[in-house]
Short mmCIF file of C-alpha atoms and ligand atoms in Angstrom, two decimals:
data_model
loop_
_atom_site.label_atom_id
_atom_site.label_comp_id
_atom_site.label_asym_id
_atom_site.label_seq_id
_atom_site.Cartn_x
_atom_site.Cartn_y
_atom_site.Cartn_z
CA MET A 408 0.04 -0.20 0.04
CA THR A 409 1.57 3.69 -0.82
CA THR A 410 0.02 5.91 1.76
CA THR A 411 -0.73 9.73 0.89
CA THR A 412 -2.07 12.61 1.18
CA ALA A 413 -5.47 13.53 -0.85
CA ALA A 414 -8.50 15.95 -1.21
CA ILE A 415 -11.49 14.47 -0.31
CA VAL A 416 -14.58 14.93 -0.47
CA GLU A 417 -16.72 13.45 2.50
CA THR A 418 -20.44 13.90 1.52
CA GLY A 419 -22.24 16.01 -1.53
CA GLY A 420 -21.87 19.42 -0.93
CA ALA A 421 -19.13 19.11 1.74
CA LEU A 422 -15.92 21.29 0.95
CA PHE A 423 -12.77 19.55 0.19
CA THR A 424 -10.54 18.70 2.87
CA LEU A 425 -6.93 17.15 3.07
CA THR A 426 -6.98 13.66 4.61
CA ASP A 427 -4.58 10.62 4.31
CA VAL A 428 -5.31 7.60 2.62
CA ASP A 429 -4.23 4.30 1.62
CA LEU A 430 -3.68 3.45 -2.32
CA ASP A 431 -4.30 -0.09 -3.24
CA GLU A 432 -1.13 -2.08 -4.88
CA PRO A 433 -1.09 -1.76 -8.81
CA ARG A 434 -2.45 -4.10 -10.70
CA PRO A 435 -0.56 -5.26 -13.68
CA ASN A 436 -2.01 -2.54 -15.82
CA GLU A 437 -1.79 0.37 -13.23
CA ALA A 438 0.73 2.71 -12.04
CA ILE A 439 1.70 4.83 -9.00
CA VAL A 440 1.90 8.29 -10.19
CA ARG A 441 3.35 11.21 -7.83
CA ILE A 442 0.86 14.33 -8.70
CA ILE A 443 2.69 17.28 -9.83
CA ALA A 444 -0.04 19.78 -11.02
CA ALA A 445 -3.84 19.06 -11.23
CA GLY A 446 -6.43 21.07 -12.91
CA VAL A 447 -10.08 21.43 -11.37
CA CYS A 448 -13.13 20.83 -14.11
CA HIS A 449 -16.64 21.80 -13.38
CA THR A 450 -17.15 18.11 -13.45
CA ASP A 451 -15.10 17.79 -10.02
CA LEU A 452 -17.28 20.50 -8.79
CA GLY A 453 -20.57 18.76 -9.74
CA VAL A 454 -19.87 15.41 -8.36
CA ALA A 455 -18.85 17.49 -5.30
CA SER A 456 -22.17 18.78 -4.58
CA GLY A 457 -23.68 15.42 -4.59
CA ALA A 458 -25.46 16.14 -8.06
CA LEU A 459 -24.02 12.85 -9.84
CA PRO A 460 -24.34 8.99 -7.93
CA PHE A 461 -20.35 8.70 -7.37
CA PRO A 462 -19.87 7.14 -3.83
CA LEU A 463 -18.83 9.63 -1.15
CA PRO A 464 -16.34 10.20 0.61
CA GLY A 465 -14.23 10.24 -2.54
CA VAL A 466 -11.44 11.70 -4.25
CA LEU A 467 -11.87 13.30 -7.45
CA GLY A 468 -9.46 15.10 -10.05
CA HIS A 469 -9.48 14.36 -13.56
CA GLU A 470 -6.61 16.65 -14.99
CA GLY A 471 -3.59 15.14 -13.58
CA ALA A 472 -0.09 15.10 -14.77
CA GLY A 473 2.98 13.81 -12.73
CA ILE A 474 5.64 11.37 -12.55
CA ILE A 475 5.66 7.49 -12.48
CA GLU A 476 6.87 6.10 -9.41
CA ARG A 477 6.09 2.51 -9.91
CA VAL A 478 4.47 0.26 -12.70
CA GLY A 479 2.51 -2.87 -12.64
CA SER A 480 3.74 -6.00 -14.17
CA ALA A 481 2.22 -5.80 -17.54
CA ILE A 482 2.67 -2.04 -18.22
CA THR A 483 5.42 -1.67 -21.15
CA SER A 484 4.48 1.61 -22.59
CA VAL A 485 5.77 3.61 -19.77
CA ALA A 486 8.59 3.22 -17.05
CA PRO A 487 9.23 4.95 -13.50
CA GLY A 488 10.74 8.19 -14.10
CA ASP A 489 8.46 9.21 -17.31
CA HIS A 490 6.26 12.38 -17.09
CA VAL A 491 2.61 11.54 -17.58
CA LEU A 492 -0.50 13.51 -18.68
CA LEU A 493 -3.78 11.98 -17.25
CA SER A 494 -7.10 11.55 -18.92
CA PHE A 495 -10.12 9.37 -19.12
CA THR A 496 -9.89 6.00 -19.24
CA SER A 497 -11.61 3.10 -21.03
CA CYS A 498 -11.70 -0.47 -21.69
CA GLY A 499 -10.10 -0.75 -24.93
CA GLN A 500 -12.02 -4.26 -26.24
CA CYS A 501 -15.73 -2.76 -27.07
CA GLY A 502 -16.68 -1.68 -30.54
CA ASN A 503 -16.13 2.15 -29.80
CA CYS A 504 -12.92 1.56 -28.43
CA ARG A 505 -11.68 -0.72 -31.02
CA ASP A 506 -12.98 2.05 -33.55
CA GLY A 507 -11.04 4.79 -32.20
CA HIS A 508 -13.33 6.47 -30.00
CA PRO A 509 -12.86 5.62 -26.63
CA ALA A 510 -14.84 8.47 -25.09
CA TYR A 511 -17.78 6.31 -26.15
CA CYS A 512 -16.57 3.10 -24.26
CA ALA A 513 -19.37 1.03 -23.26
CA THR A 514 -18.09 1.06 -19.67
CA TRP A 515 -17.57 5.17 -19.74
CA LEU A 516 -19.26 6.18 -17.17
CA PRO A 517 -18.81 3.46 -14.70
CA LEU A 518 -14.80 3.17 -15.23
CA ASN A 519 -14.58 7.40 -15.22
CA LEU A 520 -17.68 9.16 -13.70
CA ILE A 521 -19.55 7.37 -11.17
CA GLY A 522 -18.62 4.02 -10.51
CA GLY A 523 -15.74 5.01 -7.94
CA VAL A 524 -14.01 1.75 -8.42
CA ARG A 525 -12.65 -0.73 -10.63
CA ALA A 526 -14.13 -2.65 -13.34
CA ASP A 527 -14.37 -5.81 -11.12
CA GLY A 528 -15.69 -3.85 -8.29
CA SER A 529 -12.79 -3.58 -5.82
CA HIS A 530 -11.45 -0.57 -4.28
CA THR A 531 -8.18 1.82 -5.17
CA ILE A 532 -8.30 3.90 -2.11
CA THR A 533 -9.35 3.41 1.48
CA ARG A 534 -9.03 5.74 4.70
CA GLY A 535 -8.50 3.58 8.05
CA GLY A 536 -9.30 0.43 6.23
CA ASN A 537 -12.24 1.76 5.19
CA PRO A 538 -13.19 2.18 1.12
CA VAL A 539 -13.64 5.11 -0.14
CA GLY A 540 -14.58 6.27 -3.55
CA GLY A 541 -11.71 6.50 -6.16
CA HIS A 542 -10.94 5.47 -9.90
CA PHE A 543 -12.36 9.05 -10.67
CA PHE A 544 -11.32 8.76 -14.46
CA GLY A 545 -8.96 6.13 -13.94
CA GLN A 546 -6.96 8.40 -11.56
CA SER A 547 -8.65 10.12 -8.95
CA SER A 548 -5.68 13.04 -8.96
CA PHE A 549 -6.02 15.41 -6.15
CA SER A 550 -3.94 13.41 -4.38
CA HIS A 551 -0.10 13.70 -3.97
CA HIS A 552 0.02 10.20 -5.14
CA ALA A 553 -2.54 8.56 -7.66
CA LEU A 554 -3.28 4.93 -8.82
CA VAL A 555 -3.74 5.23 -12.49
CA ASP A 556 -5.12 3.28 -15.20
CA GLU A 557 -2.57 2.37 -18.17
CA ARG A 558 -5.03 3.86 -20.33
CA SER A 559 -5.32 7.14 -18.67
CA MET A 560 -1.55 7.97 -19.19
CA ILE A 561 -0.24 9.75 -22.00
CA LYS A 562 3.69 10.13 -22.09
CA VAL A 563 5.02 13.85 -22.35
CA ASP A 564 8.38 14.91 -22.40
CA PRO A 565 10.16 15.65 -19.34
CA ASP A 566 10.96 19.39 -20.17
CA VAL A 567 6.69 19.96 -21.04
CA PRO A 568 5.56 22.20 -18.08
CA LEU A 569 2.78 19.72 -16.26
CA ALA A 570 1.21 22.57 -14.72
CA THR A 571 0.67 24.25 -17.94
CA VAL A 572 -0.39 21.43 -20.09
CA ALA A 573 -2.64 19.52 -16.94
CA PRO A 574 -5.77 20.85 -18.21
CA LEU A 575 -5.30 19.26 -21.65
CA GLY A 576 -6.74 15.98 -20.01
CA CYS A 577 -10.61 17.45 -20.03
CA GLY A 578 -11.61 21.05 -20.66
CA VAL A 579 -8.91 21.87 -23.39
CA GLN A 580 -9.10 18.34 -25.00
CA THR A 581 -13.04 18.81 -24.90
CA GLY A 582 -13.11 22.57 -26.51
CA ALA A 583 -10.58 21.75 -29.20
CA GLY A 584 -12.09 18.17 -29.72
CA ALA A 585 -15.63 19.93 -30.75
CA VAL A 586 -14.12 21.87 -33.67
CA TRP A 587 -11.33 19.48 -34.90
CA ASN A 588 -13.31 15.85 -34.61
CA VAL A 589 -17.16 16.86 -34.38
CA LEU A 590 -17.75 20.26 -36.49
CA ARG A 591 -14.41 19.65 -38.89
CA PRO A 592 -15.31 23.24 -40.39
CA ARG A 593 -14.55 23.74 -44.16
CA PRO A 594 -12.93 27.04 -45.12
CA GLY A 595 -14.73 29.92 -44.72
CA ALA A 596 -16.72 28.36 -42.20
CA GLY A 597 -18.79 30.20 -39.27
CA ILE A 598 -18.59 29.09 -35.85
CA VAL A 599 -20.25 30.00 -32.66
CA VAL A 600 -18.92 29.35 -29.17
CA LEU A 601 -21.67 29.71 -26.56
CA GLY A 602 -19.89 30.52 -23.39
CA ALA A 603 -16.28 31.63 -22.66
CA GLY A 604 -15.29 29.21 -20.20
CA ALA A 605 -12.43 27.06 -20.04
CA VAL A 606 -14.05 24.68 -22.53
CA GLY A 607 -15.15 27.66 -24.99
CA LEU A 608 -11.95 29.55 -24.73
CA SER A 609 -10.46 26.22 -25.63
CA ALA A 610 -13.07 25.87 -28.64
CA VAL A 611 -12.03 29.16 -29.93
CA MET A 612 -8.37 28.61 -30.00
CA ALA A 613 -8.59 25.19 -31.62
CA ALA A 614 -11.03 27.26 -34.32
CA GLY A 615 -8.58 29.69 -34.89
CA LEU A 616 -6.12 26.67 -35.71
CA SER A 617 -8.58 25.59 -38.40
CA PRO A 618 -10.01 27.10 -41.75
CA THR A 619 -12.72 29.02 -40.02
CA THR A 620 -12.93 32.53 -40.57
CA THR A 621 -16.07 34.00 -38.60
CA ILE A 622 -15.26 32.81 -34.61
CA ILE A 623 -18.01 34.18 -32.56
CA ALA A 624 -17.85 33.88 -28.77
CA VAL A 625 -20.88 34.77 -26.59
CA ASP A 626 -20.70 35.20 -23.00
CA LYS A 627 -22.09 37.32 -20.28
CA VAL A 628 -18.67 38.32 -18.69
CA ALA A 629 -16.96 41.21 -20.41
CA GLU A 630 -13.38 40.08 -19.08
CA ARG A 631 -14.09 36.43 -21.06
CA LEU A 632 -15.41 38.09 -24.02
CA GLU A 633 -12.33 40.31 -24.20
CA LEU A 634 -10.03 37.34 -23.47
CA ALA A 635 -11.85 35.34 -25.97
CA ARG A 636 -10.66 38.18 -28.78
CA GLU A 637 -7.43 37.73 -27.96
CA LEU A 638 -7.33 34.07 -28.46
CA GLY A 639 -8.87 34.15 -31.71
CA ALA A 640 -12.28 35.12 -31.56
CA THR A 641 -13.23 37.46 -34.77
CA HIS A 642 -16.72 38.76 -32.92
CA VAL A 643 -17.98 38.64 -29.35
CA ILE A 644 -21.56 38.98 -28.12
CA ASP A 645 -22.51 40.00 -24.88
CA ALA A 646 -25.80 37.86 -23.96
CA THR A 647 -26.67 40.17 -20.74
CA ASP A 648 -27.83 42.60 -23.59
CA THR A 649 -27.94 40.93 -26.75
CA ASP A 650 -30.42 38.56 -28.91
CA VAL A 651 -27.79 36.10 -29.68
CA VAL A 652 -29.77 34.71 -32.39
CA ALA A 653 -30.24 38.33 -34.56
CA ALA A 654 -26.58 38.97 -33.75
CA VAL A 655 -24.99 35.73 -35.12
CA ALA A 656 -27.76 36.00 -38.19
CA GLU A 657 -26.34 39.79 -38.73
CA ILE A 658 -22.45 39.05 -38.60
CA THR A 659 -22.99 35.70 -40.94
CA GLY A 660 -24.99 37.76 -43.57
CA GLY A 661 -28.04 36.09 -42.82
CA ALA A 662 -26.66 32.44 -42.98
CA GLY A 663 -26.35 31.37 -39.55
CA ALA A 664 -23.76 29.66 -38.11
CA ASP A 665 -22.03 26.55 -39.68
CA GLY A 666 -21.12 24.95 -35.93
CA VAL A 667 -21.92 26.04 -32.64
CA VAL A 668 -20.70 24.67 -29.28
CA GLU A 669 -22.58 24.94 -26.71
CA THR A 670 -20.45 25.16 -23.10
CA THR A 671 -23.00 27.02 -20.72
CA GLY A 672 -25.06 23.74 -19.47
CA SER A 673 -28.03 26.25 -19.88
CA THR A 674 -30.69 24.17 -21.89
CA ALA A 675 -31.97 27.99 -22.63
CA VAL A 676 -28.57 28.43 -23.99
CA LEU A 677 -28.71 25.32 -26.33
CA ARG A 678 -32.01 26.07 -27.64
CA THR A 679 -30.85 29.77 -28.87
CA GLY A 680 -28.01 27.95 -30.50
CA ALA A 681 -29.96 25.07 -32.29
CA ASP A 682 -31.97 28.51 -33.95
CA ALA A 683 -28.74 30.38 -34.81
CA LEU A 684 -27.32 27.48 -37.33
CA ALA A 685 -27.68 27.61 -40.54
CA PRO A 686 -28.83 24.64 -42.73
CA ARG A 687 -26.83 21.71 -42.76
CA GLY A 688 -25.05 23.47 -39.41
CA THR A 689 -24.20 21.25 -36.53
CA LEU A 690 -25.01 22.16 -32.99
CA VAL A 691 -22.22 20.51 -30.15
CA ILE A 692 -23.74 19.72 -26.71
CA VAL A 693 -20.60 19.95 -24.38
CA GLY A 694 -22.19 21.54 -21.31
CA ALA A 695 -23.58 19.27 -19.00
CA PRO A 696 -27.16 20.22 -17.12
CA ALA A 697 -28.82 18.44 -14.29
CA PHE A 698 -29.39 14.80 -15.01
CA GLY A 699 -33.22 14.46 -16.94
CA SER A 700 -33.01 17.86 -18.59
CA GLU A 701 -34.52 18.03 -21.49
CA VAL A 702 -34.97 20.93 -24.25
CA ALA A 703 -37.45 21.68 -27.23
CA LEU A 704 -36.37 21.83 -30.59
CA ASP A 705 -38.42 23.31 -33.62
CA VAL A 706 -38.94 20.14 -35.79
CA ASN A 707 -39.64 21.45 -38.61
CA ALA A 708 -36.57 23.80 -38.40
CA MET A 709 -34.23 20.62 -38.17
CA ILE A 710 -35.31 19.67 -41.39
CA PRO A 711 -32.83 21.77 -43.91
CA GLY A 712 -30.02 19.36 -42.74
CA ARG A 713 -29.44 20.74 -39.13
CA LYS A 714 -27.73 18.55 -36.66
CA VAL A 715 -27.36 18.32 -32.73
CA VAL A 716 -25.12 16.13 -31.26
CA GLY A 717 -23.64 15.21 -27.72
CA LEU A 718 -20.00 15.21 -27.26
CA THR A 719 -17.74 13.58 -24.58
CA LEU A 720 -13.93 14.93 -23.55
CA GLY A 721 -13.77 15.82 -27.24
CA ASP A 722 -14.52 12.27 -28.62
CA SER A 723 -10.68 12.06 -28.69
CA GLU A 724 -8.59 9.35 -29.02
CA THR A 725 -6.17 10.46 -26.00
CA GLN A 726 -2.87 8.96 -27.52
CA THR A 727 -3.19 10.83 -30.88
CA VAL A 728 -4.88 14.07 -29.52
CA ILE A 729 -3.03 14.82 -26.15
CA PRO A 730 0.26 14.77 -27.72
CA ALA A 731 -0.60 16.95 -30.54
CA LEU A 732 -2.25 19.45 -27.91
CA VAL A 733 1.17 19.26 -25.97
CA ALA A 734 3.15 20.06 -29.24
CA LEU A 735 0.65 23.35 -29.80
CA VAL A 736 1.29 24.59 -26.39
CA ARG A 737 5.10 24.15 -26.78
CA SER A 738 5.24 26.24 -30.04
CA GLY A 739 2.85 29.18 -28.33
CA ARG A 740 -0.08 28.30 -30.92
CA LEU A 741 -2.20 26.96 -28.09
CA PRO A 742 -1.78 29.42 -25.27
CA VAL A 743 -3.66 27.63 -22.52
CA ASP A 744 -1.67 29.68 -19.73
CA LYS A 745 -3.64 32.47 -20.40
CA LEU A 746 -6.91 30.40 -18.96
CA ILE A 747 -4.88 29.11 -15.91
CA THR A 748 -4.07 30.34 -12.32
CA ARG A 749 -2.56 28.06 -9.92
CA TYR A 750 -3.14 27.79 -6.79
CA ALA A 751 -0.84 25.29 -4.30
CA PHE A 752 -2.67 21.98 -2.93
CA GLU A 753 -3.59 22.85 -0.16
CA ASP A 754 -5.60 26.15 -1.23
CA ILE A 755 -7.70 23.99 -3.08
CA GLY A 756 -10.69 25.50 -1.36
CA GLN A 757 -9.96 28.96 -2.40
CA ALA A 758 -9.43 27.53 -6.09
CA VAL A 759 -12.96 25.63 -6.12
CA GLN A 760 -14.41 29.04 -4.58
CA ASP A 761 -12.84 31.31 -7.27
CA MET A 762 -13.79 29.01 -9.98
CA THR A 763 -17.44 29.17 -8.93
CA SER A 764 -17.38 32.80 -8.44
CA GLY A 765 -16.00 33.20 -11.91
CA LYS A 766 -12.66 35.02 -10.60
CA THR A 767 -10.70 32.25 -12.22
CA ILE A 768 -11.02 30.19 -15.47
CA LYS A 769 -9.22 27.39 -15.05
CA PRO A 770 -7.52 26.72 -11.59
CA VAL A 771 -4.65 24.38 -11.58
CA LEU A 772 -3.36 22.96 -8.27
CA THR A 773 0.51 22.41 -7.78
CA LEU A 774 1.34 19.98 -5.33
N1 LIG B 767 -18.94 16.92 -22.48
C1 LIG B 767 -17.95 16.92 -21.59
O1 LIG B 767 -17.49 15.79 -21.71
C2 LIG B 767 -17.35 17.93 -20.89
C3 LIG B 767 -16.13 18.11 -20.44
C4 LIG B 767 -15.64 18.81 -19.64
C5 LIG B 767 -16.61 19.93 -19.31
N2 LIG B 767 -17.93 19.96 -19.43
C6 LIG B 767 -18.82 20.83 -18.91
O2 LIG B 767 -18.95 21.80 -20.09
C7 LIG B 767 -19.37 22.89 -19.28
C8 LIG B 767 -18.81 24.28 -19.74
O3 LIG B 767 -17.13 23.84 -18.45
P1 LIG B 767 -16.15 25.29 -18.40
O4 LIG B 767 -15.26 24.84 -17.43
O5 LIG B 767 -15.85 25.77 -19.53
O6 LIG B 767 -17.21 25.82 -17.53
P2 LIG B 767 -17.36 27.68 -17.29
O7 LIG B 767 -18.03 28.19 -16.19
O8 LIG B 767 -15.56 28.17 -16.95
O9 LIG B 767 -17.74 28.02 -18.68
C9 LIG B 767 -19.29 28.22 -18.83
C10 LIG B 767 -19.37 29.93 -19.33
O10 LIG B 767 -20.52 30.00 -19.65
C11 LIG B 767 -20.92 31.44 -19.21
N3 LIG B 767 -22.53 31.45 -19.17
C12 LIG B 767 -23.33 30.63 -18.48
N4 LIG B 767 -24.34 31.10 -18.74
C13 LIG B 767 -24.72 31.97 -19.88
C14 LIG B 767 -25.40 32.65 -20.81
N5 LIG B 767 -27.04 32.23 -20.32
N6 LIG B 767 -25.16 33.13 -21.63
C15 LIG B 767 -23.95 33.30 -21.96
N7 LIG B 767 -22.71 32.50 -21.83
C16 LIG B 767 -23.06 32.12 -20.35
C17 LIG B 767 -20.25 31.44 -18.06
O11 LIG B 767 -20.14 32.75 -17.97
C18 LIG B 767 -19.21 31.14 -18.27
O12 LIG B 767 -18.07 31.84 -18.90
C19 LIG B 767 -19.82 22.32 -17.97
O13 LIG B 767 -21.00 22.26 -17.76
C20 LIG B 767 -18.87 21.22 -17.69
O14 LIG B 767 -19.17 20.53 -16.83
C21 LIG B 767 -18.13 18.76 -20.17
ZN1 LIG B 768 -13.55 17.68 -17.06
ZN1 LIG B 769 -14.21 0.42 -24.31
#
């Protein structure tokens, strides 16, 4: 067993508190990783609030980055001392995994988001001999050490700054994948990004690396819209006092949007996104409202080839997409640092508070 200090959530709605926990011995396909940095995502806060059926007390965190200390007997792709970025896990065996779409793995929900245990039901983390929820995205990285699935690890060069690239594992990969993997914009396309938070601004940056010529960012916070412009938005719309559908129509010469990325998690905004689509346009649902949320669509408006599609983690094949994102960060073409505010791990409470108030876009905890 490895004893380490983790940020634990005791019960739905409780704050993160630091506590000593024990990690299980690595199975053949697992490793012990010393965590150097971990991004905080809204999904961590959703689970901590008790809105999802993840077993609490539990250890969250799914944008970890660190250095491998020990590997299980079957691991050949990485070795102790290697630097790794952590992302979601998958089974590697089901149809979607074999097809290169591990974010749609048949076991995605229990293995990553709500199970809290390994696929065989065994616990990865205990405290005083009692099991706690772990295996979050195959990592539970709000911890000095984490027990990590091989399929959650992507090796990076030792000189890659881990505190800069940690958010690639979820938020950045999700926003970028919405544009690169789903919208795949044709030259001259116009894209609307609803919500200029961590995911939306990542979509804006990714659109800037594509042949889109019109990138419209929508938010209610002026500073976020300013940052969106800095990161590549050609137009911004403040939804506080503007009719978004009319504004998109005006900017696109009446055509509407070829692609919309919805990241606010609001069903009303989602509907607005559908109404802003051009014929054959695609709306990508990324923001996650409460379980059970529904939205109405104008059915006849959909008939001219308009599409609405959901998205998990950018539909990324992580071993391909993450190294590409890392390379773009290193060459300065994907300036993720502009979204990041760093906090010491002990200040996780402050990080969460600043994220909730909107002061910080992407907190990264450093250990
Ligand atoms: N599908 C996935 O795989 C996946 C992955 C990561 C995150 N998410 C989800 O994506 C969402 C976005 O995450 P984030 O980290 O970017 O959150 P965020 O809070 O940083 O960004 C949301 C933005 O939307 C803006 N907003 C809220 N209401 C608005 C409105 N009515 N009109 C215009 N703008 C509005 C906010 O000001 C904020 O800037 C969350 O719901 C998160 O849970 C989904
Ligand atoms: Zn996330
Ligand atoms: Zn699978």
